């Protein structure tokens, strides 16, 4: 199984699928699209979504191309994490997902390999010319045989990416909006646990009291709420509306909760 | 085969796919995306599209998540209709499709089962935590073995959903825009048969004479027309333009035809 | 393998998939979506993308529906090109891809068959009612057995489509924007070879000097550049921004480069 994720929109992902299906290693692979509208050229937001989604899959090769540095000297890498492999640019986008997929609870139990990049067919589309063939080759060899692939070698290092840490104390918490989803839910880096014991009550968000509820429809349509999303983090939301607009926040905004 | 439909946009549907593929009942299922941009939290519009699209499929399990009541006490259900099964929330979204899929022309020949919902991993994403596992289990057991699944039991009732009935008489017809498609075609609840014998002529739409044609390109680009869409209903359209804008209508608008 | 391309958005492509999977010829086909957001009713832009993407696939049947003339007397065709078949309307949208897929470097080595169109279920959705069944039948028979299909017969002719030719001389080049991709890159009909020897330098675009670079991130974010895209043509782009807006161009705009 090869999953595909990118910020390409359309139709560029289809060229990657064609390359995989035409490659001896990938011709029999089950292909599953994760998303091709990841926040464009936003490595951190893409890394967040991949960390949330990829661990739900059975063992797979995950091709990920959010690559604003394409054509520069940024490396191309494969990460082996547990029974999974991640293939993409060395800009951090793969790393949070690798930690989530790493076996045995040891978040650092992953291995990074560098892809030897020959002269690709283009300088602007390594998804098609570098990463898709690499993903097909990894699929064909098997995730536990990466050492056998001639174009892979252990990497000397890699670009790390960590999400900002929130501040939590007895009076409240200060965090940041990591991403806004398609519904307009503003997803923060605040762990859902800060709302333990507060459901059915309220917290102050930037000074205004806002209800804390288990889910959206527990308040009136159009009203604001604070909840814990499916990722386990605090969300600012509106029932049947957009939380980002109602709270006046966007990706990167600071969020202050107090109780 | 498992089809997937939702109003989730991206990347949430991928988590549902991962859960299905990681489930013993779903790991070998062919997955087919129907749509993930169904009109957001619009149960009736989603129900319309599913009724139009799902009957074209061979026997399958259809996972449908348009679920503004997620996290409330609305039930989770499976409907068996003919050789198909529909899995989703009990808010009516499945019912018109179930009637269309029911065997032998008896639109009430479907059975509804309640899904026993344990403590899900989230209160906000039952698509991933309740409906995807249920769809995988139904696929694994087979549509004719629903009674064998321990988490299913015959439902006491279900939330029905019927589309509004138009008024048709010898002077004209009054209906409603059910949905607007991506081309801007305003699809009404008026049966195409009201236009029998009128193709090549015209009808009055809210008092203005508009040509009646078999297809869009039978008038000049940019001009308005009334036609019968692929669903068999009357459409207000514009050749190479948007009917909703040209007719000043949106989902829910009243449409008056007279002849 | 059957690939699907259209300008339908959603959910109409799902009806085509259902028809294919319910057809004896298509029930075992691997389905791969190329794009369903091809530029709407823009035959030439769609033809460009298909020419760029489809040659990356292994032998396949390519179902293509960008069909502003649906319901008129435009023909429905199948083109055999190399080991591939293309199925869609006779409006030129298939032809550039057919030339790219034609075997042995002879761009005219393709054969065109007319599909006998019976009374379809609709006049507005031949994708579902004419082209999807035809694609399934072609898949079932095999690309080298088109003569055996009763609904196909050699076509008397076909609607050709060629992209405009640029003008290139020793002082510069004049071309046209063929399409704008989702990143905002304005892709012209100018061959990338006109930039040979100019990388690292600059050219004048409509009188302004603009850097020529191998890839986007080789200039500062937000700055304009001229590059060669993955399709081999000259692109007007902005690093981490939209080239179409920064250069004030859109599909069809004239582009003048001078050196």
XYZ file of C-alpha atoms in Angstrom, chain C residues 40 63 101 133 158 197 202:
7
model
C -14.437 23.793 -16.743
C -11.957 8.096 -19.903
C 0.910 8.317 -26.487
C -19.955 2.081 -20.629
C -12.139 13.711 -36.065
C 22.164 29.433 -21.332
C 17.490 37.337 -16.588
